[in-house]
PDB file of C-alpha atoms in Angstrom:
ATOM      1  CA  MET A   2       0.988  45.747  32.989  1.00 43.00           C
ATOM      2  CA  CYS A   3       2.960  42.965  34.828  1.00 44.00           C
ATOM      3  CA  SER A   4      -0.112  40.784  34.709  1.00 50.00           C
ATOM      4  CA  ASP A   5      -0.136  41.291  31.050  1.00 48.00           C
ATOM      5  CA  ALA A   6       3.327  40.498  30.358  1.00 47.00           C
ATOM      6  CA  MET A   7       3.108  37.225  32.555  1.00 44.00           C
ATOM      7  CA  GLN A   8      -0.077  36.354  30.666  1.00 44.00           C
ATOM      8  CA  HIS A   9       1.918  36.914  27.236  1.00 44.00           C
ATOM      9  CA  GLU A  10       4.704  34.884  28.455  1.00 44.00           C
ATOM     10  CA  LEU A  11       2.490  32.105  29.494  1.00 40.00           C
ATOM     11  CA  ILE A  12       0.795  31.926  26.144  1.00 43.00           C
ATOM     12  CA  THR A  13       4.194  31.918  24.658  1.00 44.00           C
ATOM     13  CA  ARG A  14       5.248  28.918  26.627  1.00 42.00           C
ATOM     14  CA  ALA A  15       2.177  27.222  25.913  1.00 44.00           C
ATOM     15  CA  GLY A  16       2.618  27.823  22.204  1.00 46.00           C
ATOM     16  CA  LYS A  17       6.301  26.298  22.183  1.00 46.00           C
ATOM     17  CA  SER A  18       5.059  23.428  24.153  1.00 49.00           C
ATOM     18  CA  ARG A  19       2.538  22.552  21.636  1.00 63.00           C
ATOM     19  CA  THR A  20       4.906  23.045  18.552  1.00 79.00           C
ATOM     20  CA  LEU A  21       5.443  19.504  17.230  1.00 84.00           C
ATOM     21  CA  THR A  22       8.976  18.311  16.446  1.00 88.00           C
ATOM     22  CA  LYS A  23      10.357  16.270  13.575  1.00 89.00           C
ATOM     23  CA  ALA A  24      10.625  13.421  16.249  1.00 91.00           C
ATOM     24  CA  ASP A  25       7.060  13.752  17.099  1.00 91.00           C
ATOM     25  CA  ILE A  26       6.134  13.281  13.490  1.00 91.00           C
ATOM     26  CA  THR A  27       8.486  10.375  13.026  1.00 92.00           C
ATOM     27  CA  ARG A  28       7.028   8.662  15.992  1.00 93.00           C
ATOM     28  CA  ALA A  29       3.373   9.061  15.026  1.00 92.00           C
ATOM     29  CA  TRP A  30       4.325   7.679  11.463  1.00 92.00           C
ATOM     30  CA  PHE A  31       6.313   4.494  12.647  1.00 92.00           C
ATOM     31  CA  ILE A  32       3.247   3.471  14.728  1.00 92.00           C
ATOM     32  CA  TYR A  33       0.888   3.726  11.886  1.00 91.00           C
ATOM     33  CA  TRP A  34       3.703   2.009   9.533  1.00 90.00           C
ATOM     34  CA  LEU A  35       4.001  -0.969  11.808  1.00 88.00           C
ATOM     35  CA  GLY A  36       0.259  -1.553  12.009  1.00 87.00           C
ATOM     36  CA  ALA A  37      -1.399  -0.432   9.044  1.00 84.00           C
ATOM     37  CA  GLU A  38      -1.811  -3.583   7.292  1.00 81.00           C
ATOM     38  CA  VAL A  39      -2.319  -5.653  10.369  1.00 82.00           C
ATOM     39  CA  SER A  40      -4.674  -3.952  12.659  1.00 76.00           C
ATOM     40  CA  SER A  41      -8.125  -3.503  11.122  1.00 76.00           C
ATOM     41  CA  SER A  42     -11.600  -3.415  12.356  1.00 74.00           C
ATOM     42  CA  TYR A  43     -14.400  -5.081  10.415  1.00 74.00           C
ATOM     43  CA  GLU A  44     -16.263  -1.672  10.927  1.00 75.00           C
ATOM     44  CA  ARG A  45     -13.740   1.015  10.304  1.00 82.00           C
ATOM     45  CA  LEU A  46     -10.864  -0.915   8.898  1.00 84.00           C
ATOM     46  CA  GLN A  47      -7.361   1.098   9.776  1.00 88.00           C
ATOM     47  CA  SER A  48      -9.136   3.512  12.001  1.00 88.00           C
ATOM     48  CA  LEU A  49      -7.837   1.936  15.035  1.00 90.00           C
ATOM     49  CA  ILE A  50      -4.084   2.167  14.031  1.00 90.00           C
ATOM     50  CA  PHE A  51      -4.352   5.718  12.621  1.00 91.00           C
ATOM     51  CA  CYS A  52      -5.830   6.817  15.855  1.00 91.00           C
ATOM     52  CA  ALA A  53      -3.546   4.964  18.026  1.00 91.00           C
ATOM     53  CA  ALA A  54      -0.707   6.403  16.019  1.00 92.00           C
ATOM     54  CA  MET A  55      -1.961  10.080  16.235  1.00 92.00           C
ATOM     55  CA  THR A  56      -2.576   9.656  20.063  1.00 92.00           C
ATOM     56  CA  PRO A  57       1.041  10.969  21.121  1.00 91.00           C
ATOM     57  CA  VAL A  58       0.629  14.036  18.893  1.00 92.00           C
ATOM     58  CA  LEU A  59      -2.999  14.969  20.032  1.00 92.00           C
ATOM     59  CA  LYS A  60      -1.881  14.440  23.633  1.00 90.00           C
ATOM     60  CA  LYS A  61       0.757  17.005  23.098  1.00 90.00           C
ATOM     61  CA  LEU A  62      -1.148  19.440  21.114  1.00 91.00           C
ATOM     62  CA  TYR A  63      -4.363  19.090  23.222  1.00 90.00           C
ATOM     63  CA  PRO A  64      -3.381  19.348  26.970  1.00 88.00           C
ATOM     64  CA  GLN A  65      -7.052  19.297  28.176  1.00 89.00           C
ATOM     65  CA  GLN A  66      -8.607  15.787  28.318  1.00 88.00           C
ATOM     66  CA  GLU A  67     -11.701  17.003  26.883  1.00 89.00           C
ATOM     67  CA  GLU A  68     -10.021  18.261  23.937  1.00 89.00           C
ATOM     68  CA  GLN A  69      -8.111  15.068  23.531  1.00 89.00           C
ATOM     69  CA  ALA A  70     -11.228  12.966  23.550  1.00 90.00           C
ATOM     70  CA  GLU A  71     -12.779  14.985  20.912  1.00 89.00           C
ATOM     71  CA  ALA A  72      -9.565  14.607  18.731  1.00 89.00           C
ATOM     72  CA  LEU A  73      -9.580  10.978  19.305  1.00 91.00           C
ATOM     73  CA  LYS A  74     -13.079  10.619  18.175  1.00 88.00           C
ATOM     74  CA  ARG A  75     -12.351  12.375  14.949  1.00 87.00           C
ATOM     75  CA  HIS A  76      -9.526   9.951  14.056  1.00 90.00           C
ATOM     76  CA  LEU A  77     -11.758   6.758  14.891  1.00 86.00           C
ATOM     77  CA  ASN A  78     -14.007   7.342  11.878  1.00 85.00           C
ATOM     78  CA  PHE A  79     -13.677   5.078   8.909  1.00 85.00           C
ATOM     79  CA  PHE A  80     -10.205   4.931   7.252  1.00 87.00           C
ATOM     80  CA  ASN A  81      -8.513   2.766   4.722  1.00 85.00           C
ATOM     81  CA  SER A  82      -5.720   3.440   2.535  1.00 87.00           C
ATOM     82  CA  GLU A  83      -2.505   1.827   1.117  1.00 87.00           C
ATOM     83  CA  GLN A  84       0.066   1.516   3.793  1.00 86.00           C
ATOM     84  CA  THR A  85       3.102   3.366   2.265  1.00 90.00           C
ATOM     85  CA  PHE A  86       1.324   6.184   0.445  1.00 88.00           C
ATOM     86  CA  GLY A  87      -1.291   6.619   3.226  1.00 87.00           C
ATOM     87  CA  ALA A  88       1.393   8.312   5.422  1.00 89.00           C
ATOM     88  CA  VAL A  89       0.690  11.555   3.464  1.00 88.00           C
ATOM     89  CA  ILE A  90      -2.714  11.592   4.832  1.00 88.00           C
ATOM     90  CA  GLN A  91      -1.251  11.309   8.234  1.00 91.00           C
ATOM     91  CA  GLY A  92       1.266  14.112   7.662  1.00 91.00           C
ATOM     92  CA  ILE A  93      -1.562  16.223   6.556  1.00 88.00           C
ATOM     93  CA  SER A  94      -3.797  15.532   9.466  1.00 89.00           C
ATOM     94  CA  ILE A  95      -1.159  16.318  11.935  1.00 90.00           C
ATOM     95  CA  ALA A  96      -0.395  19.651  10.273  1.00 88.00           C
ATOM     96  CA  MET A  97      -4.131  20.658  10.323  1.00 85.00           C
ATOM     97  CA  GLU A  98      -4.401  19.573  13.851  1.00 88.00           C
ATOM     98  CA  GLU A  99      -1.400  21.647  14.762  1.00 87.00           C
ATOM     99  CA  GLN A 100      -3.089  24.720  12.797  1.00 83.00           C
ATOM    100  CA  LYS A 101      -6.479  24.067  14.592  1.00 84.00           C
ATOM    101  CA  THR A 102      -4.613  24.586  17.923  1.00 86.00           C
ATOM    102  CA  ARG A 103      -3.374  27.878  16.830  1.00 81.00           C
ATOM    103  CA  GLY A 104      -6.578  29.331  16.210  1.00 81.00           C
ATOM    104  CA  GLU A 105      -6.934  28.715  12.400  1.00 78.00           C
ATOM    105  CA  PRO A 106     -10.395  27.987  11.241  1.00 77.00           C
ATOM    106  CA  ILE A 107     -10.345  24.557  10.763  1.00 78.00           C
ATOM    107  CA  SER A 108     -13.389  22.390  11.645  1.00 79.00           C
ATOM    108  CA  ASP A 109     -13.546  18.712  12.561  1.00 81.00           C
ATOM    109  CA  ALA A 110     -15.499  18.070   9.571  1.00 80.00           C
ATOM    110  CA  ALA A 111     -12.690  19.552   7.419  1.00 79.00           C
ATOM    111  CA  ILE A 112     -10.013  17.165   8.880  1.00 83.00           C
ATOM    112  CA  THR A 113     -12.279  14.176   8.639  1.00 82.00           C
ATOM    113  CA  GLY A 114     -13.510  15.099   5.160  1.00 80.00           C
ATOM    114  CA  LEU A 115      -9.726  15.522   3.944  1.00 80.00           C
ATOM    115  CA  LYS A 116      -8.796  12.078   5.082  1.00 83.00           C
ATOM    116  CA  THR A 117     -12.153  10.564   3.429  1.00 80.00           C
ATOM    117  CA  GLY A 118     -11.288  12.582   0.023  1.00 78.00           C
ATOM    118  CA  LEU A 119      -7.679  11.355  -0.117  1.00 80.00           C
ATOM    119  CA  MET A 120      -7.715   7.682   1.272  1.00 81.00           C
ATOM    120  CA  GLY A 121      -8.966   6.220  -2.153  1.00 79.00           C
ATOM    121  CA  PRO A 122      -6.803   8.163  -4.644  1.00 79.00           C
ATOM    122  CA  LEU A 123      -3.530   7.600  -2.591  1.00 81.00           C
ATOM    123  CA  ALA A 124      -4.533   3.878  -2.097  1.00 82.00           C
ATOM    124  CA  GLY A 125      -4.546   3.760  -6.030  1.00 79.00           C
ATOM    125  CA  MET A 126      -1.175   5.194  -6.097  1.00 81.00           C
ATOM    126  CA  GLY A 127       0.193   3.121  -3.610  1.00 83.00           C
ATOM    127  CA  ASP A 128      -1.269  -0.183  -4.933  1.00 81.00           C
ATOM    128  CA  ALA A 129      -0.124   0.892  -8.516  1.00 79.00           C
ATOM    129  CA  ILE A 130       3.325   1.789  -7.493  1.00 82.00           C
ATOM    130  CA  ILE A 131       4.128  -0.434  -4.597  1.00 84.00           C
ATOM    131  CA  TRP A 132       2.161  -3.691  -5.213  1.00 82.00           C
ATOM    132  CA  ALA A 133       1.964  -3.590  -8.783  1.00 77.00           C
ATOM    133  CA  ALA A 134       5.591  -2.429  -9.738  1.00 80.00           C
ATOM    134  CA  VAL A 135       8.024  -2.665  -6.706  1.00 83.00           C
ATOM    135  CA  MET A 136       6.860  -6.047  -5.650  1.00 83.00           C
ATOM    136  CA  PRO A 137       6.932  -7.711  -8.972  1.00 80.00           C
ATOM    137  CA  LEU A 138      10.366  -6.195  -9.669  1.00 82.00           C
ATOM    138  CA  LEU A 139      11.965  -7.568  -6.383  1.00 84.00           C
ATOM    139  CA  ILE A 140      10.365 -10.863  -7.099  1.00 82.00           C
ATOM    140  CA  GLY A 141      11.645 -10.821 -10.752  1.00 81.00           C
ATOM    141  CA  ILE A 142      15.188 -10.116  -9.664  1.00 84.00           C
ATOM    142  CA  PHE A 143      15.681 -12.598  -6.915  1.00 86.00           C
ATOM    143  CA  ILE A 144      13.621 -15.675  -8.022  1.00 84.00           C
ATOM    144  CA  PRO A 145      16.518 -16.937  -9.899  1.00 83.00           C
ATOM    145  CA  PHE A 146      18.604 -16.766  -7.061  1.00 86.00           C
ATOM    146  CA  ALA A 147      16.014 -18.947  -5.080  1.00 85.00           C
ATOM    147  CA  ALA A 148      15.679 -21.276  -7.947  1.00 83.00           C
ATOM    148  CA  ASN A 149      19.473 -21.892  -7.980  1.00 87.00           C
ATOM    149  CA  GLY A 150      19.435 -22.702  -4.114  1.00 86.00           C
ATOM    150  CA  SER A 151      20.848 -19.520  -3.104  1.00 87.00           C
ATOM    151  CA  ALA A 152      19.508 -18.220   0.151  1.00 87.00           C
ATOM    152  CA  MET A 153      19.664 -14.731  -1.214  1.00 87.00           C
ATOM    153  CA  GLY A 154      16.579 -15.275  -3.118  1.00 85.00           C
ATOM    154  CA  GLY A 155      14.549 -15.653   0.084  1.00 85.00           C
ATOM    155  CA  ILE A 156      16.380 -13.153   2.425  1.00 89.00           C
ATOM    156  CA  VAL A 157      17.148 -10.124   0.534  1.00 89.00           C
ATOM    157  CA  PRO A 158      13.594  -9.374  -0.687  1.00 87.00           C
ATOM    158  CA  LEU A 159      12.440  -9.554   2.961  1.00 88.00           C
ATOM    159  CA  ILE A 160      15.140  -6.932   3.695  1.00 90.00           C
ATOM    160  CA  LEU A 161      14.834  -4.743   0.676  1.00 90.00           C
ATOM    161  CA  TYR A 162      10.907  -4.426   0.516  1.00 89.00           C
ATOM    162  CA  PRO A 163      10.581  -2.982   4.102  1.00 88.00           C
ATOM    163  CA  ALA A 164      13.521  -0.710   3.510  1.00 91.00           C
ATOM    164  CA  ILE A 165      11.930   0.511   0.187  1.00 90.00           C
ATOM    165  CA  THR A 166       8.483   0.981   1.830  1.00 90.00           C
ATOM    166  CA  LEU A 167      10.105   2.690   4.905  1.00 91.00           C
ATOM    167  CA  GLY A 168      11.964   5.197   2.872  1.00 92.00           C
ATOM    168  CA  ILE A 169       9.187   6.032   0.781  1.00 90.00           C
ATOM    169  CA  SER A 170       6.668   6.328   3.660  1.00 91.00           C
ATOM    170  CA  TYR A 171       8.864   8.233   5.665  1.00 93.00           C
ATOM    171  CA  GLY A 172       9.405  10.792   3.136  1.00 90.00           C
ATOM    172  CA  MET A 173       5.661  10.891   2.376  1.00 88.00           C
ATOM    173  CA  VAL A 174       4.693  11.785   5.929  1.00 90.00           C
ATOM    174  CA  HIS A 175       7.066  14.439   6.630  1.00 90.00           C
ATOM    175  CA  LYS A 176       6.321  15.780   3.027  1.00 86.00           C
ATOM    176  CA  GLY A 177       2.570  15.821   3.860  1.00 87.00           C
ATOM    177  CA  TYR A 178       3.263  17.571   7.079  1.00 87.00           C
ATOM    178  CA  THR A 179       5.568  20.218   5.618  1.00 84.00           C
ATOM    179  CA  LEU A 180       3.491  21.077   2.144  1.00 76.00           C
ATOM    180  CA  GLY A 181       0.130  20.583   3.922  1.00 69.00           C
ATOM    181  CA  ARG A 182      -3.332  20.123   2.476  1.00 55.00           C
ATOM    182  CA  ASP A 183      -3.204  22.314  -0.799  1.00 55.00           C
ATOM    183  CA  SER A 184      -0.080  20.728  -2.227  1.00 55.00           C
ATOM    184  CA  ILE A 185      -1.434  17.204  -2.220  1.00 52.00           C
ATOM    185  CA  ILE A 186      -4.820  18.372  -3.731  1.00 54.00           C
ATOM    186  CA  GLY A 187      -2.858  20.161  -6.428  1.00 55.00           C
ATOM    187  CA  LEU A 188      -0.826  16.982  -7.147  1.00 52.00           C
ATOM    188  CA  LEU A 189      -3.715  14.973  -7.525  1.00 51.00           C
ATOM    189  CA  GLN A 190      -5.646  17.133  -9.813  1.00 54.00           C
ATOM    190  CA  GLY A 191      -2.542  17.625 -12.023  1.00 55.00           C
ATOM    191  CA  GLY A 192      -1.818  15.028 -14.979  1.00 56.00           C
ATOM    192  CA  ARG A 193       1.655  13.956 -14.095  1.00 56.00           C
ATOM    193  CA  ILE A 194       0.038  11.604 -11.267  1.00 53.00           C
ATOM    194  CA  LYS A 195      -1.993   9.911 -13.743  1.00 61.00           C
ATOM    195  CA  GLU A 196       0.990   9.388 -15.853  1.00 63.00           C
ATOM    196  CA  LEU A 197       2.882   7.975 -12.828  1.00 54.00           C
ATOM    197  CA  ILE A 198       0.233   5.464 -12.184  1.00 55.00           C
ATOM    198  CA  TYR A 199      -0.225   4.330 -15.662  1.00 63.00           C
ATOM    199  CA  GLY A 200       3.532   3.873 -15.932  1.00 64.00           C
ATOM    200  CA  ALA A 201       3.612   1.719 -12.832  1.00 55.00           C
ATOM    201  CA  ASN A 202       0.888  -0.324 -14.083  1.00 61.00           C
ATOM    202  CA  VAL A 203       2.467  -0.905 -17.283  1.00 68.00           C
ATOM    203  CA  LEU A 204       5.870  -1.776 -15.518  1.00 62.00           C
ATOM    204  CA  GLY A 205       3.955  -4.199 -13.213  1.00 60.00           C
ATOM    205  CA  LEU A 206       2.179  -5.868 -16.156  1.00 67.00           C
ATOM    206  CA  ILE A 207       5.382  -6.349 -17.871  1.00 71.00           C
ATOM    207  CA  MET A 208       6.884  -7.964 -14.890  1.00 64.00           C
ATOM    208  CA  MET A 209       4.149 -10.111 -14.289  1.00 67.00           C
ATOM    209  CA  GLY A 210       4.171 -11.170 -17.937  1.00 70.00           C
ATOM    210  CA  ALA A 211       7.747 -11.923 -17.558  1.00 68.00           C
ATOM    211  CA  LEU A 212       7.499 -13.921 -14.303  1.00 66.00           C
ATOM    212  CA  SER A 213       4.613 -16.032 -16.244  1.00 69.00           C
ATOM    213  CA  ALA A 214       6.671 -16.704 -19.328  1.00 68.00           C
ATOM    214  CA  SER A 215       9.744 -17.690 -17.168  1.00 68.00           C
ATOM    215  CA  TYR A 216       8.282 -19.846 -14.375  1.00 69.00           C
ATOM    216  CA  VAL A 217       5.133 -21.301 -15.306  1.00 74.00           C
ATOM    217  CA  LYS A 218       6.054 -24.368 -17.098  1.00 78.00           C
ATOM    218  CA  ILE A 219       3.452 -26.586 -18.649  1.00 78.00           C
ATOM    219  CA  ALA A 220       4.041 -29.077 -21.716  1.00 78.00           C
ATOM    220  CA  THR A 221       2.017 -31.900 -23.172  1.00 77.00           C
ATOM    221  CA  PRO A 222       3.862 -35.402 -24.183  1.00 78.00           C
ATOM    222  CA  LEU A 223       0.880 -36.164 -26.814  1.00 74.00           C
ATOM    223  CA  THR A 224       1.648 -37.311 -30.268  1.00 76.00           C
ATOM    224  CA  LEU A 225      -0.420 -37.535 -33.450  1.00 72.00           C
ATOM    225  CA  SER A 226      -0.206 -40.143 -36.038  1.00 70.00           C
ATOM    226  CA  ALA A 227      -0.538 -38.428 -39.164  1.00 63.00           C
ATOM    227  CA  LEU A 228       0.600 -41.396 -41.356  1.00 60.00           C
ATOM    228  CA  PRO A 229       1.522 -44.980 -40.608  1.00 64.00           C
ATOM    229  CA  GLY A 230       4.875 -45.089 -38.889  1.00 62.00           C
ATOM    230  CA  SER A 231       4.956 -41.155 -38.522  1.00 66.00           C
ATOM    231  CA  GLU A 232       4.216 -39.281 -35.346  1.00 71.00           C
ATOM    232  CA  VAL A 233       3.778 -35.800 -34.817  1.00 70.00           C
ATOM    233  CA  VAL A 234       4.430 -34.123 -31.462  1.00 74.00           C
ATOM    234  CA  VAL A 235       1.585 -31.736 -30.180  1.00 74.00           C
ATOM    235  CA  GLN A 236       4.092 -29.874 -28.140  1.00 73.00           C
ATOM    236  CA  HIS A 237       6.087 -28.942 -31.410  1.00 77.00           C
ATOM    237  CA  ILE A 238       2.973 -27.857 -33.226  1.00 76.00           C
ATOM    238  CA  LEU A 239       2.031 -25.462 -30.404  1.00 75.00           C
ATOM    239  CA  ASP A 240       5.428 -23.942 -30.110  1.00 75.00           C
ATOM    240  CA  THR A 241       5.369 -23.452 -33.751  1.00 77.00           C
ATOM    241  CA  ILE A 242       2.063 -21.527 -33.352  1.00 77.00           C
ATOM    242  CA  ALA A 243       3.277 -19.480 -30.290  1.00 73.00           C
ATOM    243  CA  PRO A 244       5.993 -20.481 -28.012  1.00 76.00           C
ATOM    244  CA  GLY A 245       4.698 -20.985 -24.428  1.00 76.00           C
ATOM    245  CA  LEU A 246       1.117 -21.172 -25.632  1.00 79.00           C
ATOM    246  CA  LEU A 247       0.122 -23.723 -22.832  1.00 80.00           C
ATOM    247  CA  PRO A 248       1.520 -21.561 -19.818  1.00 80.00           C
ATOM    248  CA  LEU A 249      -0.050 -18.395 -21.335  1.00 80.00           C
ATOM    249  CA  THR A 250      -3.530 -20.233 -21.597  1.00 81.00           C
ATOM    250  CA  ALA A 251      -3.274 -21.270 -17.954  1.00 82.00           C
ATOM    251  CA  VAL A 252      -2.348 -17.807 -16.658  1.00 82.00           C
ATOM    252  CA  PHE A 253      -5.209 -16.303 -18.609  1.00 82.00           C
ATOM    253  CA  ALA A 254      -7.669 -18.826 -17.321  1.00 85.00           C
ATOM    254  CA  ILE A 255      -6.892 -18.215 -13.899  1.00 82.00           C
ATOM    255  CA  TYR A 256      -6.973 -14.319 -14.564  1.00 81.00           C
ATOM    256  CA  PHE A 257     -10.439 -14.783 -15.904  1.00 84.00           C
ATOM    257  CA  TYR A 258     -11.345 -16.797 -12.933  1.00 84.00           C
ATOM    258  CA  LEU A 259     -10.378 -14.211 -10.748  1.00 81.00           C
ATOM    259  CA  VAL A 260     -12.186 -11.369 -13.070  1.00 81.00           C
ATOM    260  CA  LYS A 261     -15.488 -13.466 -12.578  1.00 84.00           C
ATOM    261  CA  LYS A 262     -15.369 -14.974  -9.254  1.00 80.00           C
ATOM    262  CA  GLY A 263     -13.026 -12.794  -7.277  1.00 77.00           C
ATOM    263  CA  PRO A 264      -9.952 -13.745  -5.208  1.00 71.00           C
ATOM    264  CA  ARG A 265     -10.627 -17.242  -4.272  1.00 77.00           C
ATOM    265  CA  TYR A 266      -7.137 -18.462  -3.995  1.00 76.00           C
ATOM    266  CA  THR A 267      -7.737 -21.626  -2.134  1.00 83.00           C
ATOM    267  CA  THR A 268     -10.042 -22.798  -5.024  1.00 83.00           C
ATOM    268  CA  ILE A 269      -7.647 -21.914  -7.588  1.00 82.00           C
ATOM    269  CA  LEU A 270      -4.756 -23.695  -5.797  1.00 84.00           C
ATOM    270  CA  LEU A 271      -6.959 -27.046  -5.228  1.00 87.00           C
ATOM    271  CA  ALA A 272      -8.059 -26.822  -8.682  1.00 85.00           C
ATOM    272  CA  ILE A 273      -4.414 -26.512 -10.180  1.00 84.00           C
ATOM    273  CA  VAL A 274      -3.398 -29.496  -7.973  1.00 86.00           C
ATOM    274  CA  VAL A 275      -6.443 -31.799  -9.088  1.00 88.00           C
ATOM    275  CA  LEU A 276      -5.948 -30.770 -12.896  1.00 85.00           C
ATOM    276  CA  SER A 277      -2.008 -31.546 -12.554  1.00 84.00           C
ATOM    277  CA  VAL A 278      -2.598 -34.867 -10.981  1.00 85.00           C
ATOM    278  CA  VAL A 279      -5.475 -35.918 -13.361  1.00 86.00           C
ATOM    279  CA  CYS A 280      -3.884 -34.888 -16.567  1.00 82.00           C
ATOM    280  CA  SER A 281      -0.517 -36.223 -15.490  1.00 82.00           C
ATOM    281  CA  LEU A 282      -2.080 -39.700 -14.832  1.00 83.00           C
ATOM    282  CA  LEU A 283      -4.014 -39.489 -18.201  1.00 82.00           C
ATOM    283  CA  GLY A 284      -0.697 -38.506 -19.929  1.00 79.00           C
ATOM    284  CA  VAL A 285      -1.960 -35.496 -21.402  1.00 77.00           C
ATOM    285  CA  LEU A 286       0.389 -32.887 -19.517  1.00 77.00           C
TER     286      LEU A 286
END
């Protein structure tokens, strides 16, 4: 009887020692957030930082070194997602690892498969909301300050962007841990998430269009002689057809090049410099 009571007490203590706290989740998340976009392997991309971020949690959940080694191997598999929204996957993975230590029937393949299945959709959400909406919005707000010589235009976005992504990512990892696997799958299968991504894409396109119209400046000094003694300014004709036609043409030309050739940014920059110099010397632009 005494031995049974002692055994029960030891099991209870072990269970308490393996219970994760909010600080454990936050610590793991912060490691992931710091390195998600800067630590990549050519073979497995973000798996290195994901595994490193999971290490403190796994050490607490699996006291035996053999169990730790198996868990680390699980999280060294290929992983690649968007930094901010990818935190949801980390929260769910932590919850599944904790449930596994409590004896629930969660296999290694289930944890790996869930990460593989969610990293693509959540990367799409993060790219659409963070990179296509939040980033252009911040740029659009603070470029006028920079153009007027205010230091706010360069400093404030460097403060606001990390603060915004930190707040979103922090909420994502804890929500993923709390709600678990089924909630995020249900969210992805619903129609609202598609509407959210579509709306974010539209907002991002509007902001990029506004930035292009405001800050891409191209004009031509060419004139045409319609009659002896009279000249017609080509730029006035273009403005009559569509104001900002030359900047719009340049933006679409770069866009179609990106679509066809891919993100060859060095080539694009060199081409812009060469064309600008040549057209300026010829008096065309």
